[in-house]
Amino acid sequence: MIERSETPAGAYCGRLLAGMGAAVTMIEPPEGSSIRRKGPFRDDTPDREGGASHLHLNRHKRSLRLDLRTAAGRRLLESQLATADVLVIDTERSQWSKFGVDPHALRRRHPQLHVCTITPYGLEGPKAHWLGSELTLYAAGGYLGIGGEPHREPVKAWGEQGHLQAGLHAALGVVAALQASGEDEESAGQSIDTAVCDALAFLLGGGYQHAWFFDHDPVRNGARLVGFGPGHLYPSTIRPCADGWVHAHCNNRYPEAMAVLFDEPRLAERDLLGELMGHADEVDELMAPRLMQTSRREMVQRAQEMRIPFTEVLAPSEVMSDIDGHHASREFWQSTPHPRGGAYLAPGPAVRFGKNGWNDGSAPELGQDNDRLGTPAECARWRRAGVA
């Protein structure tokens, strides 16, 4: 598989497929993929070999350094595509011809190739040529409309969830295309069209269903569920406690159990149970005294014993500390050598299979596989010319 990625979407797609067993080769420009310039970096010092995004998203891949702005670089890319099964590209559409990665032209020249494109709005439709950032696509997909307090500005989820979701969708599309082709080596490759906007809209499926069935959009509702009327069950929210926060959620079958958990008879009264969401402010007030006197862990333990699904809200550092040993039991956090010495903790398998393992490894140095491009003399000539 060949990957020409400039965003986390293409890089994550390649990472997932590499983990599942694909031999993934990144085609990088002379200065390296933009993923290499994304931090965080050790000691806040930019390092194209040591950035956390590169070390995570590019594990178990190869790296070819090619200048696709040159005719020679594009010829070398063509030689790689001639024997590849899959190409993943998230290059901006206006740059396709410049870098020789127009998916339509490539499929004509390489009919066996599955070409997966990841673009803001897809290959077709009235917005196909539009640009889009993580933030604007988050808004266009509808997800920004439900994050945050109802009377304040919307809040986007941390990081680049839109691009990562698109990468996941693209990887599933590639697997489906390969499965459909089966063992028939003569079958034509497929076009796999992934839109970041669509991936985000997919996440908001419940919101669209709500708009369709109830004829109005869900609105931002802070930490509470969005779009549900007063008769819906409650709580499902995040509330403060003595040493942090918990996600409080009632038992959907026995919501009156909350009265026992909080020693508040009012939580079992018929008028309140009939319209729990309509009494959300009152429910929060009734929970508050016990929550503010109880630690997260004790509160969750009490609730779980009553089969009420409370959960601690953990900081990333707390997840990594793994005080319960859950991640250790699954060998999730992996100590991996850092290219500048020492080691770092890396997330383990995204998915586990019963028969096939997950492939992990180190992220490649820029151009570390360029010697595979030809004879030593040819490689030396291309290096002198700045092509590879």
PDB file of N, CA, C and O in Angstrom, residues 12-81:
ATOM      1  N   TYR A  12      -3.731   8.302   9.687  1.00  0.00           N
ATOM      2  CA  TYR A  12      -4.394   7.338  10.568  1.00  0.00           C
ATOM      3  C   TYR A  12      -4.943   6.163   9.777  1.00  0.00           C
ATOM      4  O   TYR A  12      -4.904   5.020  10.235  1.00  0.00           O
ATOM      5  N   CYS A  13      -5.443   6.436   8.580  1.00  0.00           N
ATOM      6  CA  CYS A  13      -5.880   5.340   7.712  1.00  0.00           C
ATOM      7  C   CYS A  13      -4.726   4.376   7.473  1.00  0.00           C
ATOM      8  O   CYS A  13      -4.867   3.161   7.632  1.00  0.00           O
ATOM      9  N   GLY A  14      -3.553   4.921   7.114  1.00  0.00           N
ATOM     10  CA  GLY A  14      -2.381   4.075   6.893  1.00  0.00           C
ATOM     11  C   GLY A  14      -1.951   3.350   8.149  1.00  0.00           C
ATOM     12  O   GLY A  14      -1.538   2.188   8.095  1.00  0.00           O
ATOM     13  N   ARG A  15      -2.053   4.026   9.291  1.00  0.00           N
ATOM     14  CA  ARG A  15      -1.660   3.390  10.557  1.00  0.00           C
ATOM     15  C   ARG A  15      -2.545   2.189  10.869  1.00  0.00           C
ATOM     16  O   ARG A  15      -2.061   1.131  11.281  1.00  0.00           O
ATOM     17  N   LEU A  16      -3.849   2.337  10.685  1.00  0.00           N
ATOM     18  CA  LEU A  16      -4.763   1.230  10.949  1.00  0.00           C
ATOM     19  C   LEU A  16      -4.487   0.057  10.020  1.00  0.00           C
ATOM     20  O   LEU A  16      -4.460  -1.102  10.445  1.00  0.00           O
ATOM     21  N   LEU A  17      -4.276   0.348   8.753  1.00  0.00           N
ATOM     22  CA  LEU A  17      -4.034  -0.730   7.792  1.00  0.00           C
ATOM     23  C   LEU A  17      -2.681  -1.390   8.041  1.00  0.00           C
ATOM     24  O   LEU A  17      -2.548  -2.613   7.901  1.00  0.00           O
ATOM     25  N   ALA A  18      -1.683  -0.613   8.439  1.00  0.00           N
ATOM     26  CA  ALA A  18      -0.383  -1.199   8.791  1.00  0.00           C
ATOM     27  C   ALA A  18      -0.529  -2.110  10.001  1.00  0.00           C
ATOM     28  O   ALA A  18       0.053  -3.199  10.051  1.00  0.00           O
ATOM     29  N   GLY A  19      -1.312  -1.666  10.981  1.00  0.00           N
ATOM     30  CA  GLY A  19      -1.533  -2.492  12.156  1.00  0.00           C
ATOM     31  C   GLY A  19      -2.206  -3.800  11.817  1.00  0.00           C
ATOM     32  O   GLY A  19      -1.950  -4.836  12.437  1.00  0.00           O
ATOM     33  N   MET A  20      -3.073  -3.787  10.796  1.00  0.00           N
ATOM     34  CA  MET A  20      -3.794  -4.998  10.408  1.00  0.00           C
ATOM     35  C   MET A  20      -3.000  -5.871   9.441  1.00  0.00           C
ATOM     36  O   MET A  20      -3.494  -6.913   9.019  1.00  0.00           O
ATOM     37  N   GLY A  21      -1.786  -5.444   9.084  1.00  0.00           N
ATOM     38  CA  GLY A  21      -0.941  -6.326   8.293  1.00  0.00           C
ATOM     39  C   GLY A  21      -0.499  -5.798   6.951  1.00  0.00           C
ATOM     40  O   GLY A  21       0.284  -6.458   6.254  1.00  0.00           O
ATOM     41  N   ALA A  22      -0.983  -4.629   6.534  1.00  0.00           N
ATOM     42  CA  ALA A  22      -0.575  -4.086   5.241  1.00  0.00           C
ATOM     43  C   ALA A  22       0.863  -3.581   5.302  1.00  0.00           C
ATOM     44  O   ALA A  22       1.315  -3.070   6.334  1.00  0.00           O
ATOM     45  N   ALA A  23       1.583  -3.726   4.200  1.00  0.00           N
ATOM     46  CA  ALA A  23       2.917  -3.136   4.057  1.00  0.00           C
ATOM     47  C   ALA A  23       2.714  -1.721   3.517  1.00  0.00           C
ATOM     48  O   ALA A  23       2.447  -1.529   2.324  1.00  0.00           O
ATOM     49  N   VAL A  24       2.807  -0.732   4.381  1.00  0.00           N
ATOM     50  CA  VAL A  24       2.468   0.650   4.032  1.00  0.00           C
ATOM     51  C   VAL A  24       3.744   1.448   3.799  1.00  0.00           C
ATOM     52  O   VAL A  24       4.622   1.502   4.666  1.00  0.00           O
ATOM     53  N   THR A  25       3.828   2.080   2.636  1.00  0.00           N
ATOM     54  CA  THR A  25       4.957   2.934   2.293  1.00  0.00           C
ATOM     55  C   THR A  25       4.476   4.361   2.143  1.00  0.00           C
ATOM     56  O   THR A  25       3.617   4.654   1.293  1.00  0.00           O
ATOM     57  N   MET A  26       5.005   5.262   2.962  1.00  0.00           N
ATOM     58  CA  MET A  26       4.677   6.678   2.845  1.00  0.00           C
ATOM     59  C   MET A  26       5.531   7.312   1.746  1.00  0.00           C
ATOM     60  O   MET A  26       6.741   7.069   1.681  1.00  0.00           O
ATOM     61  N   ILE A  27       4.909   8.136   0.924  1.00  0.00           N
ATOM     62  CA  ILE A  27       5.628   8.963  -0.038  1.00  0.00           C
ATOM     63  C   ILE A  27       5.704  10.355   0.565  1.00  0.00           C
ATOM     64  O   ILE A  27       4.683  11.038   0.704  1.00  0.00           O
ATOM     65  N   GLU A  28       6.906  10.775   0.935  1.00  0.00           N
ATOM     66  CA  GLU A  28       7.069  12.047   1.635  1.00  0.00           C
ATOM     67  C   GLU A  28       7.826  13.051   0.778  1.00  0.00           C
ATOM     68  O   GLU A  28       8.724  12.682   0.013  1.00  0.00           O
ATOM     69  N   PRO A  29       7.483  14.339   0.892  1.00  0.00           N
ATOM     70  CA  PRO A  29       8.238  15.371   0.186  1.00  0.00           C
ATOM     71  C   PRO A  29       9.637  15.515   0.787  1.00  0.00           C
ATOM     72  O   PRO A  29       9.913  14.954   1.866  1.00  0.00           O
ATOM     73  N   PRO A  30      10.525  16.246   0.125  1.00  0.00           N
ATOM     74  CA  PRO A  30      11.900  16.372   0.643  1.00  0.00           C
ATOM     75  C   PRO A  30      11.982  16.844   2.084  1.00  0.00           C
ATOM     76  O   PRO A  30      12.864  16.407   2.840  1.00  0.00           O
ATOM     77  N   GLU A  31      11.075  17.715   2.497  1.00  0.00           N
ATOM     78  CA  GLU A  31      11.108  18.235   3.875  1.00  0.00           C
ATOM     79  C   GLU A  31      10.376  17.328   4.856  1.00  0.00           C
ATOM     80  O   GLU A  31      10.377  17.584   6.056  1.00  0.00           O
ATOM     81  N   GLY A  32       9.776  16.252   4.360  1.00  0.00           N
ATOM     82  CA  GLY A  32       9.037  15.340   5.217  1.00  0.00           C
ATOM     83  C   GLY A  32       7.558  15.670   5.265  1.00  0.00           C
ATOM     84  O   GLY A  32       7.128  16.793   4.974  1.00  0.00           O
ATOM     85  N   SER A  33       6.754  14.692   5.640  1.00  0.00           N
ATOM     86  CA  SER A  33       5.320  14.886   5.758  1.00  0.00           C
ATOM     87  C   SER A  33       4.995  15.956   6.792  1.00  0.00           C
ATOM     88  O   SER A  33       5.731  16.157   7.766  1.00  0.00           O
ATOM     89  N   SER A  34       3.875  16.646   6.570  1.00  0.00           N
ATOM     90  CA  SER A  34       3.451  17.666   7.542  1.00  0.00           C
ATOM     91  C   SER A  34       3.193  17.058   8.912  1.00  0.00           C
ATOM     92  O   SER A  34       3.257  17.755   9.931  1.00  0.00           O
ATOM     93  N   ILE A  35       2.889  15.760   8.967  1.00  0.00           N
ATOM     94  CA  ILE A  35       2.671  15.100  10.256  1.00  0.00           C
ATOM     95  C   ILE A  35       3.927  15.186  11.111  1.00  0.00           C
ATOM     96  O   ILE A  35       3.853  15.275  12.350  1.00  0.00           O
ATOM     97  N   ARG A  36       5.093  15.183  10.480  1.00  0.00           N
ATOM     98  CA  ARG A  36       6.351  15.270  11.238  1.00  0.00           C
ATOM     99  C   ARG A  36       6.513  16.620  11.925  1.00  0.00           C
ATOM    100  O   ARG A  36       7.315  16.754  12.862  1.00  0.00           O
ATOM    101  N   ARG A  37       5.798  17.614  11.472  1.00  0.00           N
ATOM    102  CA  ARG A  37       5.942  18.946  12.056  1.00  0.00           C
ATOM    103  C   ARG A  37       4.877  19.239  13.109  1.00  0.00           C
ATOM    104  O   ARG A  37       4.790  20.352  13.618  1.00  0.00           O
ATOM    105  N   LYS A  38       4.076  18.224  13.421  1.00  0.00           N
ATOM    106  CA  LYS A  38       3.048  18.396  14.436  1.00  0.00           C
ATOM    107  C   LYS A  38       3.563  17.863  15.771  1.00  0.00           C
ATOM    108  O   LYS A  38       4.046  16.748  15.842  1.00  0.00           O
ATOM    109  N   GLY A  39       3.424  18.664  16.811  1.00  0.00           N
ATOM    110  CA  GLY A  39       3.893  18.244  18.117  1.00  0.00           C
ATOM    111  C   GLY A  39       2.907  17.316  18.811  1.00  0.00           C
ATOM    112  O   GLY A  39       2.004  16.774  18.169  1.00  0.00           O
ATOM    113  N   PRO A  40       3.060  17.162  20.117  1.00  0.00           N
ATOM    114  CA  PRO A  40       4.105  17.802  20.916  1.00  0.00           C
ATOM    115  C   PRO A  40       5.480  17.177  20.693  1.00  0.00           C
ATOM    116  O   PRO A  40       5.582  16.032  20.259  1.00  0.00           O
ATOM    117  N   PHE A  41       6.507  17.974  20.999  1.00  0.00           N
ATOM    118  CA  PHE A  41       7.883  17.531  20.843  1.00  0.00           C
ATOM    119  C   PHE A  41       8.560  17.461  22.203  1.00  0.00           C
ATOM    120  O   PHE A  41       8.202  18.198  23.127  1.00  0.00           O
ATOM    121  N   ARG A  42       9.558  16.607  22.314  1.00  0.00           N
ATOM    122  CA  ARG A  42      10.336  16.530  23.542  1.00  0.00           C
ATOM    123  C   ARG A  42      11.017  17.877  23.782  1.00  0.00           C
ATOM    124  O   ARG A  42      11.647  18.440  22.880  1.00  0.00           O
ATOM    125  N   ASP A  43      10.875  18.386  24.989  1.00  0.00           N
ATOM    126  CA  ASP A  43      11.450  19.683  25.379  1.00  0.00           C
ATOM    127  C   ASP A  43      10.974  20.824  24.493  1.00  0.00           C
ATOM    128  O   ASP A  43      11.638  21.872  24.388  1.00  0.00           O
ATOM    129  N   ASP A  44       9.822  20.629  23.831  1.00  0.00           N
ATOM    130  CA  ASP A  44       9.254  21.660  22.947  1.00  0.00           C
ATOM    131  C   ASP A  44      10.197  22.055  21.819  1.00  0.00           C
ATOM    132  O   ASP A  44      10.113  23.168  21.280  1.00  0.00           O
ATOM    133  N   THR A  45      11.087  21.145  21.440  1.00  0.00           N
ATOM    134  CA  THR A  45      12.028  21.419  20.355  1.00  0.00           C
ATOM    135  C   THR A  45      11.567  20.693  19.102  1.00  0.00           C
ATOM    136  O   THR A  45      11.534  19.463  19.072  1.00  0.00           O
ATOM    137  N   PRO A  46      11.176  21.427  18.039  1.00  0.00           N
ATOM    138  CA  PRO A  46      10.720  20.776  16.810  1.00  0.00           C
ATOM    139  C   PRO A  46      11.744  19.765  16.304  1.00  0.00           C
ATOM    140  O   PRO A  46      12.947  20.021  16.292  1.00  0.00           O
ATOM    141  N   ASP A  47      11.261  18.608  15.892  1.00  0.00           N
ATOM    142  CA  ASP A  47      12.128  17.507  15.491  1.00  0.00           C
ATOM    143  C   ASP A  47      11.331  16.615  14.547  1.00  0.00           C
ATOM    144  O   ASP A  47      10.362  15.983  14.968  1.00  0.00           O
ATOM    145  N   ARG A  48      11.729  16.570  13.294  1.00  0.00           N
ATOM    146  CA  ARG A  48      10.936  15.832  12.313  1.00  0.00           C
ATOM    147  C   ARG A  48      10.944  14.321  12.549  1.00  0.00           C
ATOM    148  O   ARG A  48      10.135  13.600  11.995  1.00  0.00           O
ATOM    149  N   GLU A  49      11.862  13.837  13.375  1.00  0.00           N
ATOM    150  CA  GLU A  49      11.892  12.410  13.672  1.00  0.00           C
ATOM    151  C   GLU A  49      11.279  12.075  15.022  1.00  0.00           C
ATOM    152  O   GLU A  49      11.063  10.914  15.331  1.00  0.00           O
ATOM    153  N   GLY A  50      11.004  13.120  15.854  1.00  0.00           N
ATOM    154  CA  GLY A  50      10.610  12.829  17.228  1.00  0.00           C
ATOM    155  C   GLY A  50       9.294  13.407  17.683  1.00  0.00           C
ATOM    156  O   GLY A  50       8.990  13.366  18.882  1.00  0.00           O
ATOM    157  N   GLY A  51       8.480  13.950  16.775  1.00  0.00           N
ATOM    158  CA  GLY A  51       7.191  14.490  17.171  1.00  0.00           C
ATOM    159  C   GLY A  51       6.217  13.384  17.542  1.00  0.00           C
ATOM    160  O   GLY A  51       6.202  12.305  16.932  1.00  0.00           O
ATOM    161  N   ALA A  52       5.381  13.638  18.535  1.00  0.00           N
ATOM    162  CA  ALA A  52       4.463  12.605  19.013  1.00  0.00           C
ATOM    163  C   ALA A  52       3.478  12.164  17.930  1.00  0.00           C
ATOM    164  O   ALA A  52       3.129  10.985  17.841  1.00  0.00           O
ATOM    165  N   SER A  53       3.011  13.104  17.099  1.00  0.00           N
ATOM    166  CA  SER A  53       2.066  12.735  16.048  1.00  0.00           C
ATOM    167  C   SER A  53       2.705  11.765  15.064  1.00  0.00           C
ATOM    168  O   SER A  53       2.094  10.762  14.676  1.00  0.00           O
ATOM    169  N   HIS A  54       3.923  12.053  14.656  1.00  0.00           N
ATOM    170  CA  HIS A  54       4.644  11.163  13.739  1.00  0.00           C
ATOM    171  C   HIS A  54       4.914   9.814  14.385  1.00  0.00           C
ATOM    172  O   HIS A  54       4.676   8.752  13.788  1.00  0.00           O
ATOM    173  N   LEU A  55       5.375   9.826  15.625  1.00  0.00           N
ATOM    174  CA  LEU A  55       5.725   8.566  16.290  1.00  0.00           C
ATOM    175  C   LEU A  55       4.510   7.671  16.493  1.00  0.00           C
ATOM    176  O   LEU A  55       4.645   6.443  16.515  1.00  0.00           O
ATOM    177  N   HIS A  56       3.337   8.268  16.612  1.00  0.00           N
ATOM    178  CA  HIS A  56       2.122   7.467  16.786  1.00  0.00           C
ATOM    179  C   HIS A  56       1.495   7.071  15.452  1.00  0.00           C
ATOM    180  O   HIS A  56       1.262   5.892  15.189  1.00  0.00           O
ATOM    181  N   LEU A  57       1.240   8.061  14.599  1.00  0.00           N
ATOM    182  CA  LEU A  57       0.474   7.805  13.378  1.00  0.00           C
ATOM    183  C   LEU A  57       1.274   7.067  12.308  1.00  0.00           C
ATOM    184  O   LEU A  57       0.683   6.457  11.411  1.00  0.00           O
ATOM    185  N   ASN A  58       2.586   7.104  12.385  1.00  0.00           N
ATOM    186  CA  ASN A  58       3.391   6.506  11.315  1.00  0.00           C
ATOM    187  C   ASN A  58       4.130   5.241  11.751  1.00  0.00           C
ATOM    188  O   ASN A  58       5.073   4.808  11.092  1.00  0.00           O
ATOM    189  N   ARG A  59       3.682   4.634  12.831  1.00  0.00           N
ATOM    190  CA  ARG A  59       4.331   3.389  13.274  1.00  0.00           C
ATOM    191  C   ARG A  59       4.143   2.278  12.247  1.00  0.00           C
ATOM    192  O   ARG A  59       3.118   2.181  11.584  1.00  0.00           O
ATOM    193  N   HIS A  60       5.148   1.455  12.128  1.00  0.00           N
ATOM    194  CA  HIS A  60       5.121   0.264  11.277  1.00  0.00           C
ATOM    195  C   HIS A  60       4.898   0.626   9.802  1.00  0.00           C
ATOM    196  O   HIS A  60       4.198  -0.063   9.075  1.00  0.00           O
ATOM    197  N   LYS A  61       5.490   1.750   9.383  1.00  0.00           N
ATOM    198  CA  LYS A  61       5.436   2.149   7.978  1.00  0.00           C
ATOM    199  C   LYS A  61       6.845   2.290   7.424  1.00  0.00           C
ATOM    200  O   LYS A  61       7.825   2.378   8.163  1.00  0.00           O
ATOM    201  N   ARG A  62       6.930   2.327   6.111  1.00  0.00           N
ATOM    202  CA  ARG A  62       8.177   2.658   5.421  1.00  0.00           C
ATOM    203  C   ARG A  62       8.095   4.109   4.965  1.00  0.00           C
ATOM    204  O   ARG A  62       7.020   4.681   4.866  1.00  0.00           O
ATOM    205  N   SER A  63       9.244   4.677   4.632  1.00  0.00           N
ATOM    206  CA  SER A  63       9.282   6.061   4.164  1.00  0.00           C
ATOM    207  C   SER A  63      10.139   6.171   2.914  1.00  0.00           C
ATOM    208  O   SER A  63      11.317   5.797   2.922  1.00  0.00           O
ATOM    209  N   LEU A  64       9.529   6.694   1.848  1.00  0.00           N
ATOM    210  CA  LEU A  64      10.264   7.058   0.641  1.00  0.00           C
ATOM    211  C   LEU A  64      10.203   8.573   0.496  1.00  0.00           C
ATOM    212  O   LEU A  64       9.120   9.164   0.523  1.00  0.00           O
ATOM    213  N   ARG A  65      11.359   9.181   0.354  1.00  0.00           N
ATOM    214  CA  ARG A  65      11.450  10.633   0.188  1.00  0.00           C
ATOM    215  C   ARG A  65      11.520  10.924  -1.308  1.00  0.00           C
ATOM    216  O   ARG A  65      12.527  10.634  -1.959  1.00  0.00           O
ATOM    217  N   LEU A  66      10.431  11.476  -1.847  1.00  0.00           N
ATOM    218  CA  LEU A  66      10.363  11.757  -3.281  1.00  0.00           C
ATOM    219  C   LEU A  66       9.862  13.179  -3.504  1.00  0.00           C
ATOM    220  O   LEU A  66       8.895  13.610  -2.863  1.00  0.00           O
ATOM    221  N   ASP A  67      10.492  13.874  -4.418  1.00  0.00           N
ATOM    222  CA  ASP A  67      10.026  15.197  -4.796  1.00  0.00           C
ATOM    223  C   ASP A  67       9.086  15.045  -5.984  1.00  0.00           C
ATOM    224  O   ASP A  67       9.523  14.951  -7.140  1.00  0.00           O
ATOM    225  N   LEU A  68       7.800  15.010  -5.708  1.00  0.00           N
ATOM    226  CA  LEU A  68       6.816  14.788  -6.756  1.00  0.00           C
ATOM    227  C   LEU A  68       6.583  16.016  -7.617  1.00  0.00           C
ATOM    228  O   LEU A  68       5.816  15.961  -8.588  1.00  0.00           O
ATOM    229  N   ARG A  69       7.273  17.119  -7.318  1.00  0.00           N
ATOM    230  CA  ARG A  69       7.195  18.286  -8.192  1.00  0.00           C
ATOM    231  C   ARG A  69       8.057  18.095  -9.432  1.00  0.00           C
ATOM    232  O   ARG A  69       7.958  18.870 -10.380  1.00  0.00           O
ATOM    233  N   THR A  70       8.911  17.080  -9.408  1.00  0.00           N
ATOM    234  CA  THR A  70       9.789  16.802 -10.544  1.00  0.00           C
ATOM    235  C   THR A  70       9.255  15.622 -11.350  1.00  0.00           C
ATOM    236  O   THR A  70       8.593  14.734 -10.810  1.00  0.00           O
ATOM    237  N   ALA A  71       9.570  15.626 -12.637  1.00  0.00           N
ATOM    238  CA  ALA A  71       9.149  14.516 -13.506  1.00  0.00           C
ATOM    239  C   ALA A  71       9.770  13.211 -13.042  1.00  0.00           C
ATOM    240  O   ALA A  71       9.116  12.152 -13.062  1.00  0.00           O
ATOM    241  N   ALA A  72      11.035  13.259 -12.612  1.00  0.00           N
ATOM    242  CA  ALA A  72      11.705  12.044 -12.154  1.00  0.00           C
ATOM    243  C   ALA A  72      11.034  11.499 -10.898  1.00  0.00           C
ATOM    244  O   ALA A  72      10.855  10.288 -10.749  1.00  0.00           O
ATOM    245  N   GLY A  73      10.642  12.390  -9.986  1.00  0.00           N
ATOM    246  CA  GLY A  73       9.957  11.941  -8.776  1.00  0.00           C
ATOM    247  C   GLY A  73       8.623  11.295  -9.080  1.00  0.00           C
ATOM    248  O   GLY A  73       8.260  10.278  -8.484  1.00  0.00           O
ATOM    249  N   ARG A  74       7.899  11.851 -10.040  1.00  0.00           N
ATOM    250  CA  ARG A  74       6.606  11.264 -10.405  1.00  0.00           C
ATOM    251  C   ARG A  74       6.792   9.907 -11.092  1.00  0.00           C
ATOM    252  O   ARG A  74       5.974   9.000 -10.919  1.00  0.00           O
ATOM    253  N   ARG A  75       7.867   9.767 -11.885  1.00  0.00           N
ATOM    254  CA  ARG A  75       8.139   8.464 -12.506  1.00  0.00           C
ATOM    255  C   ARG A  75       8.442   7.414 -11.449  1.00  0.00           C
ATOM    256  O   ARG A  75       8.012   6.255 -11.546  1.00  0.00           O
ATOM    257  N   LEU A  76       9.163   7.807 -10.414  1.00  0.00           N
ATOM    258  CA  LEU A  76       9.459   6.862  -9.333  1.00  0.00           C
ATOM    259  C   LEU A  76       8.184   6.472  -8.598  1.00  0.00           C
ATOM    260  O   LEU A  76       8.020   5.317  -8.195  1.00  0.00           O
ATOM    261  N   LEU A  77       7.271   7.425  -8.417  1.00  0.00           N
ATOM    262  CA  LEU A  77       5.987   7.098  -7.800  1.00  0.00           C
ATOM    263  C   LEU A  77       5.234   6.098  -8.672  1.00  0.00           C
ATOM    264  O   LEU A  77       4.678   5.116  -8.154  1.00  0.00           O
ATOM    265  N   GLU A  78       5.226   6.315  -9.975  1.00  0.00           N
ATOM    266  CA  GLU A  78       4.534   5.399 -10.876  1.00  0.00           C
ATOM    267  C   GLU A  78       5.103   3.987 -10.769  1.00  0.00           C
ATOM    268  O   GLU A  78       4.359   2.999 -10.811  1.00  0.00           O
ATOM    269  N   SER A  79       6.408   3.885 -10.605  1.00  0.00           N
ATOM    270  CA  SER A  79       7.001   2.550 -10.482  1.00  0.00           C
ATOM    271  C   SER A  79       6.540   1.851  -9.218  1.00  0.00           C
ATOM    272  O   SER A  79       6.403   0.619  -9.186  1.00  0.00           O
ATOM    273  N   GLN A  80       6.283   2.606  -8.160  1.00  0.00           N
ATOM    274  CA  GLN A  80       5.783   2.026  -6.921  1.00  0.00           C
ATOM    275  C   GLN A  80       4.317   1.608  -7.069  1.00  0.00           C
ATOM    276  O   GLN A  80       3.900   0.553  -6.582  1.00  0.00           O
ATOM    277  N   LEU A  81       3.544   2.419  -7.766  1.00  0.00           N
ATOM    278  CA  LEU A  81       2.122   2.126  -7.925  1.00  0.00           C
ATOM    279  C   LEU A  81       1.884   0.915  -8.819  1.00  0.00           C
ATOM    280  O   LEU A  81       0.850   0.244  -8.696  1.00  0.00           O
TER     281      LEU A  81
END
